[in-house]
Amino acid sequence: MEHRTLAGDGLPALIDELIKKGMRVIAPTQRNGDLAFGQVSSSAEAVLDYFLCKRSAKEIVFPRTEAILGFDRSGGEVKVEPPSMQFPETVVVGARPCDAASLPILDHIFTWDCDDELFTRRREATTVIGLTCTTADNFCFCTSVGLSPDNTAGSDILLTQLEDGQFFVEVVTDKGEKLAAELGELFREGGDESARQKAGEKARALVTRSVDVSKAKGWLDDHFDDEMWESWMTCLGCGACTFVCPTCHCFDIVDEVQGLSGHRCKNWDACTFWHFTVHASGHNPRDVQYKRYRQRILHKFRYYKDRFGVTLCTGCGRCSRHCPVGIDIAEVLETAAGSAAS
Amino acid sequence: MNRENIYFPHLAQITRILPQIEDHKLFGLTFVDKSMKDNFSYRPGQFVELSIIGTGEAPISISSSPTRPGTVELCVRRVGRVTNALYNLERDDLVGIRGPYGNGFPVEELEGNNLLLVAGGLGMAPLRSLLWYTLDNRERFEDVTLMYGAKIPDEMLFKYELLSLLDRPDLRCMLTVDKDEEGIWPAHIGVVTTLFDQIEIDPSTTYAAVCGPPVMYRFVLEELLKRNLSKDRILMSLERKMKCGVGKCGHCAIGYKYTCLDGPIFTYWDAINLPELI
């Protein structure tokens, strides 16, 4: 696909042009004191000189709560209504590669065996313009899970700022090509590929944390009962890691009632919550916290890989950054990989 | 009704409520939509997501047999929020049903073999489906044996139905209770494993289907292995908190398997390779 170039000050114009064309634009924006992905009504609301949003971009295709049916019992009889399955054309501007990469990873779970069309239709209606990183911290470890700060996975278009300030516009998918064609006037044909290479190297050098994830998996594969797990008992079971995670996708189905009507909702849930596996009888197959934390790690680095061929992690580091008791997922993997070596 | 939305339930009417034992009732449900009523089919061992609109959903195994279409029977224990709400409903009230879900018993593979059904407590609920499926297709199976143990006579599910099978010549129906303080029990007394001394198992032509509380498995599996039944001929119906039923929500994930799709029927071989399964 033909690459293009965007002027160094071209991002606001790009956002405003998309809004003018009637698209719903989602970008990092201030929401109640935090940076979050949200709809913007003008480029002035978008914050693109940023590190990461506190929560990931997954909620664009997998909202924290969404109705799967509406119900009404006011007439005496039960009436049920399916929700609308029409979703507006949406463009995400400025997703970091670790956020964009979560989307194709989530495709596996929401489309295997049968499609969850609440997910797939949102996904189809969404075009992602990724943005190569310019900063990283010590929790970032994307390069250890096969990604990088300039990786194109999940982006339809990836923008990389070059040394001279201009953006290299990498058109990744057909969807990206369609959008780039529509924005023709903003983009200049062609791009400086060697400058793009250089910017990519610079971005990759930002990530200094490195874990041998495949070695760690080798250890995880046959140490289900290792005593190491109990040493991670500090986990509070607060679920913060799963809520900020771009790939955690567990959900609950809950009826939310107002008077005689309401909605049945698909709400985010977390395998680290004690009630996640508890049976109505009271029996809980994961009866203590370390077993629930173990499930989170094994699901990400062993089971999902065994089932779908990909690791359920983009190395964004959010879980470590936000853990109230300082559990660092890369450190858990380092311990596993280290044990494999010894 | 709504094929795009995999979470959308079909409405069904409660057409029968048969009390079983304390806090256990058998609910007969009939789909409101006629084509659903006529076409709903399932395998023994599968489950549905039963919903009380406005309260929520719960996974319940199907207790009726697909050989008797028209009404789906669910044996429900009153224990949680959804089941308590169900107990507040009456005949003709509406509930929601999604499903059937899960793999069910591999009935075609079982054909031509001896079958040993071993149930404990509420474990009879899913095995009743297989039992009636087998009896309704009796010529397709060799010897069929049912072993069912309850703590006391008052805690035996489907008691009168099962007692009426004691005289059936084409079924070896072995019912037992752990204790019978009132002296009213007409059959065996002792835990379910004490029945094993009364039977012969030919390991080359027998499949066992086991369902019961977690504590029961260890002892029953021990008996079956002692009689040289291979691990892939021991089928177990296992309980997990299945929420979505379609392999998405993660609640019933064990190892790389999803109980709602890969189970709830697992072989003992699967169980050995999947920690946390039982």
Coordinates of C-alpha atoms in Angstrom, one line a residue:
Chain A
M1 CA 0.0 0.0 0.0
E2 CA 1.1 3.5 -0.8
H3 CA 2.6 5.4 2.2
R4 CA 1.9 9.1 2.7
T5 CA 3.1 12.0 4.8
L6 CA 1.2 14.3 7.1
A7 CA 2.5 17.7 8.1
G8 CA 3.8 18.0 11.6
D9 CA 0.9 20.2 12.6
G10 CA -1.6 18.2 10.6
L11 CA -3.2 16.0 13.4
P12 CA -5.8 18.6 14.5
A13 CA -6.8 19.2 10.9
L14 CA -7.1 15.5 10.4
I15 CA -9.4 15.1 13.5
D16 CA -11.6 18.1 12.4
E17 CA -11.8 16.8 8.9
L18 CA -13.1 13.4 10.1
I19 CA -15.7 15.1 12.3
K20 CA -16.7 17.2 9.4
K21 CA -17.2 14.1 7.4
G22 CA -19.7 12.9 10.0
M23 CA -17.6 10.3 11.6
R24 CA -17.5 9.7 15.3
V25 CA -13.9 10.4 16.4
I26 CA -12.5 8.9 19.5
A27 CA -9.2 10.2 20.9
P28 CA -7.4 10.5 24.2
T29 CA -9.2 13.3 26.0
Q30 CA -9.6 14.7 29.5
R31 CA -12.4 12.9 31.4
N32 CA -13.0 13.7 35.0
G33 CA -9.3 14.5 35.6
D34 CA -8.0 11.4 33.8
L35 CA -6.9 10.9 30.2
A36 CA -9.3 8.5 28.6
F37 CA -10.4 7.4 25.1
G38 CA -13.6 9.3 24.4
Q39 CA -15.6 11.0 21.7
V40 CA -14.3 14.4 20.8
S41 CA -16.3 17.1 19.1
S42 CA -13.3 19.1 17.9
S43 CA -9.5 18.6 17.7
A44 CA -9.1 21.0 20.7
E45 CA -10.5 18.2 23.0
A46 CA -8.0 15.6 21.8
V47 CA -4.7 15.2 23.7
L48 CA -2.2 13.5 21.4
D49 CA 1.0 14.5 23.1
Y50 CA 0.5 11.8 25.7
F51 CA 2.0 8.6 27.1
L52 CA -1.0 6.2 27.7
C53 CA -4.6 6.6 28.8
K54 CA -5.3 5.1 32.2
R55 CA -7.7 2.6 30.7
S56 CA -7.1 0.9 27.5
A57 CA -8.8 1.3 24.1
K58 CA -10.7 -2.0 24.4
E59 CA -13.8 -0.3 25.6
I60 CA -14.3 1.2 22.2
V61 CA -15.3 -2.3 20.9
F62 CA -16.1 -3.9 24.2
P63 CA -17.7 -1.3 26.5
R64 CA -17.6 -1.6 30.3
T65 CA -21.3 -2.1 30.2
E66 CA -23.7 -2.6 27.3
A67 CA -27.3 -3.8 27.0
I68 CA -27.9 -7.2 25.5
L69 CA -31.6 -6.8 25.9
G70 CA -34.2 -4.4 27.3
F71 CA -37.2 -5.6 29.3
D72 CA -40.4 -4.2 30.5
R73 CA -42.9 -5.7 32.9
S74 CA -45.1 -2.7 33.4
G75 CA -47.9 -4.1 31.4
G76 CA -48.1 -7.2 33.6
E77 CA -46.6 -9.4 31.0
V78 CA -42.9 -9.7 30.3
K79 CA -41.7 -7.9 27.1
V80 CA -38.2 -8.2 25.8
E81 CA -36.5 -6.0 23.2
P82 CA -33.2 -6.7 21.5
P83 CA -30.8 -3.7 21.5
S84 CA -29.9 -1.8 18.4
M85 CA -27.0 -3.6 16.5
Q86 CA -26.2 -0.5 14.4
F87 CA -23.0 1.2 15.3
P88 CA -21.7 4.5 13.9
E89 CA -18.7 4.8 11.7
T90 CA -15.9 5.4 14.2
V91 CA -12.3 6.5 13.8
V92 CA -9.9 6.1 16.8
V93 CA -7.1 8.7 16.5
G94 CA -3.9 8.3 18.4
A95 CA -4.1 4.8 19.8
R96 CA -0.7 3.6 21.0
P97 CA 0.5 0.3 19.4
C98 CA -0.1 -1.6 22.6
D99 CA -3.7 -0.5 22.6
A100 CA -4.3 -1.1 18.8
A101 CA -2.7 -4.6 19.1
S102 CA -5.3 -5.7 21.6
L103 CA -8.0 -5.6 19.0
P104 CA -6.8 -8.5 16.8
I105 CA -6.0 -10.4 20.0
L106 CA -9.6 -9.9 21.2
D107 CA -11.0 -11.0 17.7
H108 CA -10.1 -14.6 18.6
I109 CA -12.3 -14.9 21.7
F110 CA -15.2 -12.9 20.3
T111 CA -15.3 -14.8 16.9
W112 CA -14.3 -18.4 17.6
D113 CA -17.2 -20.9 17.6
C114 CA -19.7 -18.1 17.1
D115 CA -19.5 -14.4 16.6
D116 CA -20.4 -11.9 19.4
E117 CA -21.9 -9.4 16.9
L118 CA -22.0 -6.7 19.6
F119 CA -18.2 -6.9 19.3
T120 CA -17.7 -7.7 15.7
R121 CA -20.1 -5.0 14.4
R122 CA -18.4 -2.3 16.5
R123 CA -15.1 -3.6 15.3
E124 CA -16.1 -3.5 11.7
A125 CA -17.4 0.1 12.1
T126 CA -14.1 1.2 13.7
T127 CA -10.9 2.4 11.9
V128 CA -7.8 2.8 14.0
I129 CA -5.2 5.4 13.4
G130 CA -2.3 4.3 15.6
L131 CA 0.5 6.6 16.9
T132 CA 4.1 5.5 17.4
C133 CA 5.3 6.0 21.0
T134 CA 7.6 8.8 22.0
T135 CA 7.9 7.9 25.6
A136 CA 8.0 4.7 27.7
D137 CA 8.5 3.8 31.3
N138 CA 9.9 0.9 33.2
F139 CA 6.6 -1.0 33.2
C140 CA 6.5 -1.1 29.4
F141 CA 7.5 -4.5 28.0
C142 CA 5.8 -4.7 24.6
T143 CA 9.0 -5.8 22.8
S144 CA 8.9 -9.0 25.0
V145 CA 5.5 -10.1 23.6
G146 CA 6.3 -9.7 19.9
L147 CA 5.2 -6.1 19.6
S148 CA 6.9 -2.7 19.7
P149 CA 6.3 1.0 20.2
D150 CA 6.0 1.3 16.4
N151 CA 4.2 -2.0 15.6
T152 CA 1.3 -1.8 13.1
A153 CA -0.8 -4.7 14.6
G154 CA -4.4 -3.6 15.0
S155 CA -3.8 -0.2 13.4
D156 CA -5.3 0.5 10.0
I157 CA -3.0 3.5 9.6
L158 CA 0.1 4.0 11.8
L159 CA 1.5 7.5 12.2
T160 CA 5.1 7.9 13.2
Q161 CA 6.6 11.3 13.9
L162 CA 9.8 11.7 12.1
E163 CA 12.8 13.7 13.2
D164 CA 11.8 16.7 11.1
G165 CA 8.4 16.7 12.8
Q166 CA 6.3 15.4 9.9
F167 CA 4.3 12.2 10.3
F168 CA 5.0 9.1 8.2
V169 CA 1.6 7.7 7.3
E170 CA 1.8 3.9 7.1
V171 CA -1.3 2.5 5.5
V172 CA -1.7 -1.0 6.9
T173 CA -5.1 -2.3 5.9
D174 CA -7.7 -1.8 3.2
K175 CA -9.8 0.0 5.7
G176 CA -6.8 2.3 6.3
E177 CA -6.4 2.8 2.6
K178 CA -10.1 3.8 2.2
L179 CA -9.8 6.3 5.0
A180 CA -6.5 7.7 3.6
A181 CA -8.1 8.1 0.2
E182 CA -10.9 10.1 1.8
L183 CA -8.5 12.3 3.6
G184 CA -6.5 12.7 0.4
E185 CA -6.0 16.5 0.7
L186 CA -4.4 16.3 4.1
F187 CA -1.8 13.7 3.0
R188 CA 1.1 14.1 0.7
E189 CA 1.9 11.2 -1.5
G190 CA 5.0 9.1 -0.6
G191 CA 7.0 9.1 2.6
D192 CA 10.6 9.0 3.8
E193 CA 11.1 5.3 4.6
S194 CA 14.6 5.6 6.0
A195 CA 13.5 8.4 8.3
R196 CA 10.6 6.1 9.4
Q197 CA 13.1 3.3 10.1
K198 CA 15.2 5.6 12.2
A199 CA 12.2 6.8 14.2
G200 CA 11.1 3.2 14.7
E201 CA 14.5 2.3 16.1
K202 CA 14.5 5.3 18.4
A203 CA 11.0 4.3 19.7
R204 CA 12.0 0.7 20.2
A205 CA 15.1 1.8 22.2
L206 CA 12.7 3.5 24.7
V207 CA 11.6 0.1 25.9
T208 CA 14.4 -1.2 28.2
R209 CA 12.5 -3.9 30.0
S210 CA 12.9 -7.3 28.5
V211 CA 11.5 -10.7 29.5
D212 CA 11.9 -14.0 27.8
V213 CA 8.2 -14.7 27.6
S214 CA 8.6 -18.0 25.7
K215 CA 10.9 -19.3 28.3
A216 CA 8.4 -18.1 31.0
K217 CA 5.7 -20.0 29.1
G218 CA 7.8 -23.2 29.1
W219 CA 7.9 -22.9 32.9
L220 CA 4.2 -22.0 33.3
D221 CA 3.3 -25.0 31.2
D222 CA 4.3 -27.5 33.9
H223 CA 4.3 -25.6 37.2
F224 CA 0.7 -25.2 38.0
D225 CA 1.3 -26.4 41.5
D226 CA 4.5 -24.5 42.1
E227 CA 4.9 -22.8 45.5
M228 CA 5.8 -19.6 43.7
W229 CA 2.1 -19.0 43.2
E230 CA 1.4 -18.7 46.9
S231 CA 4.1 -16.1 47.2
W232 CA 1.9 -13.8 45.0
M233 CA -0.8 -14.0 47.7
T234 CA -0.4 -10.2 48.2
C235 CA -2.9 -9.8 45.4
L236 CA -6.0 -8.1 46.8
G237 CA -8.4 -9.3 44.2
C238 CA -9.4 -5.7 43.5
G239 CA -9.6 -6.4 39.7
A240 CA -7.8 -3.1 38.8
C241 CA -5.3 -5.0 36.6
T242 CA -8.1 -6.5 34.6
F243 CA -10.1 -3.3 34.1
V244 CA -7.1 -1.3 32.8
C245 CA -5.9 -4.3 30.7
P246 CA -6.3 -4.0 26.9
T247 CA -6.8 -7.7 26.5
C248 CA -8.7 -8.9 29.6
H249 CA -12.2 -9.7 28.3
C250 CA -14.1 -11.5 31.0
F251 CA -17.6 -10.3 31.5
D252 CA -20.7 -10.9 33.6
I253 CA -24.3 -10.9 32.5
V254 CA -26.4 -8.8 34.9
D255 CA -30.0 -7.6 35.0
E256 CA -30.1 -3.9 35.9
V257 CA -33.6 -2.9 36.9
Q258 CA -35.3 0.5 37.3
G259 CA -38.8 0.0 38.6
L260 CA -40.5 -2.6 36.3
S261 CA -38.2 -2.2 33.4
G262 CA -34.5 -2.3 32.7
H263 CA -31.7 -3.9 30.8
R264 CA -29.8 -7.1 30.8
C265 CA -26.2 -6.0 30.5
K266 CA -22.9 -7.4 29.6
N267 CA -20.6 -5.9 32.2
W268 CA -16.8 -6.3 32.6
D269 CA -15.9 -8.9 35.2
A270 CA -12.5 -10.1 36.5
C271 CA -11.1 -13.6 37.1
T272 CA -9.3 -12.2 40.1
F273 CA -12.6 -11.5 42.0
W274 CA -13.5 -14.2 44.5
H275 CA -17.1 -14.5 43.2
F276 CA -16.0 -15.1 39.6
T277 CA -16.1 -18.9 39.9
V278 CA -18.2 -19.4 43.0
H279 CA -21.1 -21.7 42.5
A280 CA -24.5 -21.1 43.8
S281 CA -23.9 -24.0 46.2
G282 CA -21.0 -22.1 47.7
H283 CA -18.3 -24.3 46.3
N284 CA -15.5 -22.3 44.8
P285 CA -13.0 -24.1 42.5
R286 CA -10.6 -21.2 43.0
D287 CA -11.1 -20.8 46.7
V288 CA -8.1 -18.6 47.6
Q289 CA -6.7 -15.5 46.0
Y290 CA -3.4 -16.9 44.7
K291 CA -5.4 -19.4 42.6
R292 CA -7.3 -16.5 41.0
Y293 CA -4.1 -14.5 40.3
R294 CA -2.6 -17.7 38.9
Q295 CA -5.5 -18.0 36.5
R296 CA -4.9 -14.5 35.2
I297 CA -1.3 -15.2 34.5
L298 CA -1.9 -18.6 33.0
H299 CA -4.8 -17.5 30.9
K300 CA -2.6 -14.7 29.4
F301 CA 0.6 -16.5 28.8
R302 CA -0.3 -20.1 28.5
Y303 CA -4.0 -21.0 27.9
Y304 CA -4.9 -18.3 25.4
K305 CA -1.7 -19.1 23.5
D306 CA -2.4 -22.8 23.5
R307 CA -6.0 -22.2 22.3
F308 CA -5.7 -19.3 19.9
G309 CA -2.0 -19.1 19.1
V310 CA -1.5 -15.6 20.5
T311 CA -0.4 -14.3 23.9
L312 CA -3.1 -12.4 25.7
C313 CA -1.0 -9.4 26.6
T314 CA 0.4 -6.4 24.7
G315 CA 3.0 -5.5 27.3
C316 CA 1.4 -2.1 28.0
G317 CA 2.4 -2.4 31.7
R318 CA -0.9 -0.9 32.9
C319 CA -1.6 -3.8 35.4
S320 CA 1.8 -3.2 37.0
R321 CA 1.5 0.6 37.0
H322 CA -1.9 0.5 38.7
C323 CA -1.6 -2.5 41.1
P324 CA -2.2 -1.1 44.6
V325 CA 0.2 -3.7 46.1
G326 CA 2.9 -3.3 43.5
I327 CA 2.6 -6.7 41.7
D328 CA 4.6 -6.3 38.5
I329 CA 3.6 -8.7 35.8
A330 CA 6.9 -8.5 34.1
E331 CA 8.6 -9.5 37.4
V332 CA 6.2 -12.5 37.6
L333 CA 7.3 -13.5 34.1
E334 CA 11.0 -12.8 34.9
T335 CA 10.6 -15.1 38.0
A336 CA 9.0 -17.8 35.8
A337 CA 11.6 -17.5 33.1
G338 CA 14.4 -17.5 35.7
S339 CA 13.0 -20.6 37.3
A340 CA 13.0 -22.3 33.9
A341 CA 16.7 -21.5 33.5
S342 CA 17.7 -22.9 36.9
Chain B
M1 CA -35.9 -14.4 16.9
N2 CA -32.6 -12.6 17.1
R3 CA -29.9 -14.6 15.5
E4 CA -27.3 -11.9 15.6
N5 CA -27.5 -11.4 19.3
I6 CA -26.2 -14.6 20.8
Y7 CA -27.2 -13.4 24.3
F8 CA -30.8 -13.0 23.5
P9 CA -33.1 -15.5 25.3
H10 CA -36.3 -17.1 23.9
L11 CA -39.3 -16.9 26.1
A12 CA -40.8 -20.0 27.5
Q13 CA -43.9 -20.7 29.7
I14 CA -43.8 -22.7 32.9
T15 CA -46.2 -25.5 32.1
R16 CA -45.5 -27.8 35.1
I17 CA -44.0 -27.5 38.5
L18 CA -43.3 -30.8 40.2
P19 CA -41.8 -30.6 43.7
Q20 CA -39.1 -33.2 44.2
I21 CA -37.4 -32.9 47.6
E22 CA -36.9 -29.9 49.8
D23 CA -35.9 -26.9 47.7
H24 CA -35.7 -29.0 44.5
K25 CA -38.5 -28.7 41.9
L26 CA -38.8 -30.0 38.4
F27 CA -40.0 -27.2 36.1
G28 CA -41.6 -28.1 32.7
L29 CA -41.0 -25.3 30.2
T30 CA -42.6 -24.8 26.8
F31 CA -41.4 -22.3 24.3
V32 CA -43.8 -19.5 23.4
D33 CA -42.6 -19.4 19.8
K34 CA -44.1 -22.4 18.0
S35 CA -41.2 -23.1 15.8
M36 CA -38.8 -23.1 18.8
K37 CA -41.2 -25.4 20.6
D38 CA -41.2 -27.8 17.7
N39 CA -37.5 -27.6 16.7
F40 CA -35.7 -27.2 20.0
S41 CA -33.4 -30.2 20.2
Y42 CA -30.5 -31.1 22.4
R43 CA -28.3 -33.9 23.6
P44 CA -28.4 -35.5 27.0
G45 CA -25.9 -33.7 29.2
Q46 CA -26.3 -30.3 27.7
F47 CA -27.5 -27.3 29.7
V48 CA -29.4 -24.0 29.1
E49 CA -29.1 -20.5 30.5
L50 CA -32.3 -20.1 32.4
S51 CA -33.3 -16.5 33.0
I52 CA -35.8 -14.7 35.1
I53 CA -36.2 -11.4 33.3
G54 CA -35.3 -8.7 35.7
T55 CA -33.3 -11.0 38.0
G56 CA -30.7 -12.7 35.9
E57 CA -29.4 -15.9 34.3
A58 CA -28.2 -19.2 35.7
P59 CA -26.9 -22.4 34.0
I60 CA -29.1 -25.4 34.5
S61 CA -28.6 -28.8 33.1
I62 CA -31.5 -30.3 31.1
S63 CA -33.2 -33.2 33.0
S64 CA -35.6 -34.3 30.2
S65 CA -34.7 -36.4 27.2
P66 CA -34.7 -35.2 23.6
T67 CA -36.7 -38.3 22.8
R68 CA -39.7 -36.5 24.5
P69 CA -39.9 -33.2 22.7
G70 CA -42.3 -30.3 23.4
T71 CA -41.4 -29.6 27.0
V72 CA -37.9 -29.0 28.4
E73 CA -37.6 -30.1 32.0
L74 CA -35.1 -28.5 34.4
C75 CA -34.6 -29.7 37.9
V76 CA -33.7 -26.6 39.9
R77 CA -32.4 -26.3 43.4
R78 CA -33.5 -23.2 45.2
V79 CA -30.1 -21.8 46.2
G80 CA -29.2 -18.5 44.6
R81 CA -30.8 -15.3 43.4
V82 CA -32.2 -16.6 40.1
T83 CA -33.5 -19.9 41.4
N84 CA -35.2 -18.1 44.3
A85 CA -36.9 -15.8 41.8
L86 CA -37.9 -18.9 39.8
Y87 CA -39.5 -20.4 42.9
N88 CA -41.7 -17.2 43.2
L89 CA -43.1 -17.8 39.7
E90 CA -46.2 -19.8 39.0
R91 CA -47.6 -22.0 36.2
D92 CA -48.0 -20.0 32.9
D93 CA -45.4 -17.4 34.0
L94 CA -42.6 -16.6 31.5
V95 CA -38.9 -17.3 31.8
G96 CA -36.1 -16.9 29.3
I97 CA -34.0 -19.8 27.8
R98 CA -30.8 -19.6 25.8
G99 CA -29.2 -22.8 24.5
P100 CA -28.8 -25.7 24.4
Y101 CA -25.1 -25.3 25.3
G102 CA -22.2 -27.6 25.9
N103 CA -21.1 -30.9 24.3
G104 CA -23.5 -33.3 26.0
F105 CA -22.8 -37.0 26.2
P106 CA -21.4 -38.6 23.0
V107 CA -24.5 -40.8 22.6
E108 CA -23.5 -42.1 19.2
E109 CA -20.2 -43.3 20.6
L110 CA -22.0 -44.9 23.6
E111 CA -24.3 -47.0 21.3
G112 CA -23.6 -50.7 21.2
N113 CA -21.9 -50.6 24.7
N114 CA -22.9 -51.3 28.2
L115 CA -23.7 -48.2 30.2
L116 CA -23.1 -47.6 33.8
L117 CA -24.7 -44.4 35.1
V118 CA -23.4 -43.3 38.6
A119 CA -25.1 -40.4 40.3
G120 CA -24.9 -38.8 43.7
G121 CA -27.3 -36.2 45.1
L122 CA -28.3 -33.5 42.6
G123 CA -26.0 -35.3 40.0
M124 CA -29.1 -37.2 39.0
A125 CA -30.5 -34.1 37.3
P126 CA -28.3 -34.3 34.1
L127 CA -28.1 -38.1 34.2
R128 CA -31.9 -38.4 34.1
S129 CA -31.7 -37.0 30.5
L130 CA -29.3 -39.7 29.5
L131 CA -31.2 -42.4 31.4
W132 CA -34.5 -41.7 29.5
Y133 CA -32.6 -41.2 26.2
T134 CA -31.2 -44.7 26.7
L135 CA -34.5 -46.3 27.8
D136 CA -36.3 -44.7 24.8
N137 CA -33.6 -46.0 22.4
R138 CA -33.2 -49.2 24.4
E139 CA -32.2 -51.4 21.4
R140 CA -29.2 -49.3 20.7
F141 CA -27.5 -50.1 24.0
E142 CA -26.3 -53.3 25.7
D143 CA -26.7 -53.6 29.5
V144 CA -27.7 -50.4 31.2
T145 CA -27.1 -50.0 34.9
L146 CA -28.1 -47.0 37.1
M147 CA -26.5 -46.5 40.5
Y148 CA -27.9 -43.5 42.4
G149 CA -27.1 -42.6 45.9
A150 CA -28.7 -40.0 48.2
K151 CA -28.0 -39.2 51.8
I152 CA -31.5 -40.2 53.0
P153 CA -34.7 -41.3 51.3
D154 CA -36.2 -37.8 51.5
E155 CA -33.2 -36.4 49.5
M156 CA -33.6 -38.7 46.5
L157 CA -34.5 -36.8 43.3
F158 CA -37.2 -38.4 41.0
K159 CA -37.7 -40.9 43.8
Y160 CA -41.0 -42.4 42.7
E161 CA -40.1 -42.3 39.0
L162 CA -36.9 -44.2 39.8
L163 CA -38.5 -46.7 42.2
S164 CA -41.0 -47.5 39.4
L165 CA -38.0 -48.5 37.3
L166 CA -36.8 -51.1 39.9
D167 CA -38.9 -53.9 38.2
R168 CA -37.9 -53.0 34.7
P169 CA -36.2 -56.0 33.1
D170 CA -34.1 -54.0 30.7
L171 CA -32.5 -51.8 33.3
R172 CA -30.5 -52.6 36.4
C173 CA -31.7 -49.8 38.7
M174 CA -29.7 -49.7 41.9
L175 CA -30.9 -47.0 44.3
T176 CA -29.2 -46.5 47.6
V177 CA -29.3 -44.2 50.6
D178 CA -26.5 -43.5 53.1
K179 CA -28.9 -43.7 56.1
D180 CA -32.4 -44.8 56.6
E181 CA -33.2 -43.9 60.2
E182 CA -37.0 -44.2 59.7
G183 CA -36.7 -47.7 58.2
I184 CA -38.8 -46.9 55.2
W185 CA -36.2 -47.5 52.4
P186 CA -37.1 -50.5 50.2
A187 CA -33.7 -50.8 48.5
H188 CA -30.0 -50.8 49.3
I189 CA -28.4 -48.8 52.2
G190 CA -24.9 -47.6 52.0
V191 CA -22.8 -45.1 50.1
V192 CA -23.0 -45.4 46.3
T193 CA -19.6 -47.1 46.1
T194 CA -20.9 -50.0 48.1
L195 CA -23.0 -51.0 45.1
F196 CA -19.9 -51.8 43.0
D197 CA -19.5 -55.2 44.7
Q198 CA -22.8 -56.3 43.2
I199 CA -21.9 -55.7 39.5
E200 CA -19.4 -56.9 37.0
I201 CA -17.8 -54.4 34.6
D202 CA -16.4 -55.5 31.2
P203 CA -13.9 -52.8 30.6
S204 CA -13.8 -53.4 26.9
T205 CA -17.5 -52.8 26.3
T206 CA -18.5 -50.4 29.1
Y207 CA -18.8 -46.6 29.4
A208 CA -19.5 -45.0 32.8
A209 CA -21.3 -41.7 33.1
V210 CA -20.7 -40.1 36.5
C211 CA -22.2 -37.0 38.1
G212 CA -22.3 -35.9 41.7
P213 CA -20.8 -33.6 44.3
P214 CA -17.0 -33.1 44.1
V215 CA -16.4 -35.4 47.1
M216 CA -18.1 -38.3 45.3
Y217 CA -15.8 -38.4 42.3
R218 CA -12.7 -39.5 44.1
F219 CA -14.3 -42.7 45.5
V220 CA -16.3 -43.6 42.4
L221 CA -13.3 -43.0 40.1
E222 CA -11.2 -45.3 42.3
E223 CA -13.8 -48.1 42.0
L224 CA -14.0 -47.7 38.2
L225 CA -10.2 -47.7 37.8
K226 CA -9.9 -50.7 40.1
R227 CA -12.1 -52.5 37.6
N228 CA -9.8 -51.5 34.7
L229 CA -12.2 -49.1 33.0
S230 CA -10.0 -46.9 30.9
K231 CA -9.9 -43.2 31.6
D232 CA -11.5 -42.2 28.3
R233 CA -14.5 -44.4 29.0
I234 CA -15.3 -42.6 32.2
L235 CA -17.5 -39.6 31.4
M236 CA -18.2 -36.9 34.0
S237 CA -20.6 -34.1 33.9
L238 CA -18.9 -31.2 35.8
E239 CA -20.2 -28.1 37.3
R240 CA -18.9 -24.6 36.5
K241 CA -20.3 -21.2 36.7
M242 CA -21.2 -20.9 33.0
K243 CA -22.3 -17.4 32.4
C244 CA -22.5 -16.7 28.6
G245 CA -22.6 -20.3 27.5
V246 CA -20.8 -19.5 24.3
G247 CA -17.1 -19.4 25.2
K248 CA -16.6 -15.7 25.6
C249 CA -17.1 -14.5 29.2
G250 CA -14.3 -16.5 30.8
H251 CA -16.2 -17.7 33.9
C252 CA -16.0 -21.4 33.1
A253 CA -12.5 -21.4 31.6
I254 CA -10.3 -24.2 33.0
G255 CA -6.9 -24.5 31.4
Y256 CA -7.4 -23.9 27.7
K257 CA -10.8 -25.4 27.8
Y258 CA -14.2 -23.7 28.1
T259 CA -16.6 -25.8 30.1
C260 CA -19.6 -24.3 28.3
L261 CA -18.3 -25.5 24.9
D262 CA -15.7 -28.3 25.5
G263 CA -17.8 -29.6 28.4
P264 CA -19.6 -30.0 30.7
I265 CA -19.0 -33.6 29.8
F266 CA -15.3 -34.4 30.3
T267 CA -13.5 -37.8 30.3
Y268 CA -11.4 -38.7 33.3
W269 CA -8.5 -38.4 30.9
D270 CA -9.4 -34.7 30.4
A271 CA -9.7 -34.2 34.1
I272 CA -6.2 -35.5 34.8
N273 CA -4.8 -33.1 32.3
L274 CA -6.8 -30.1 33.5
P275 CA -6.0 -29.1 37.0
E276 CA -9.0 -27.5 38.9
L277 CA -11.5 -29.4 36.8
I278 CA -13.2 -31.5 39.5

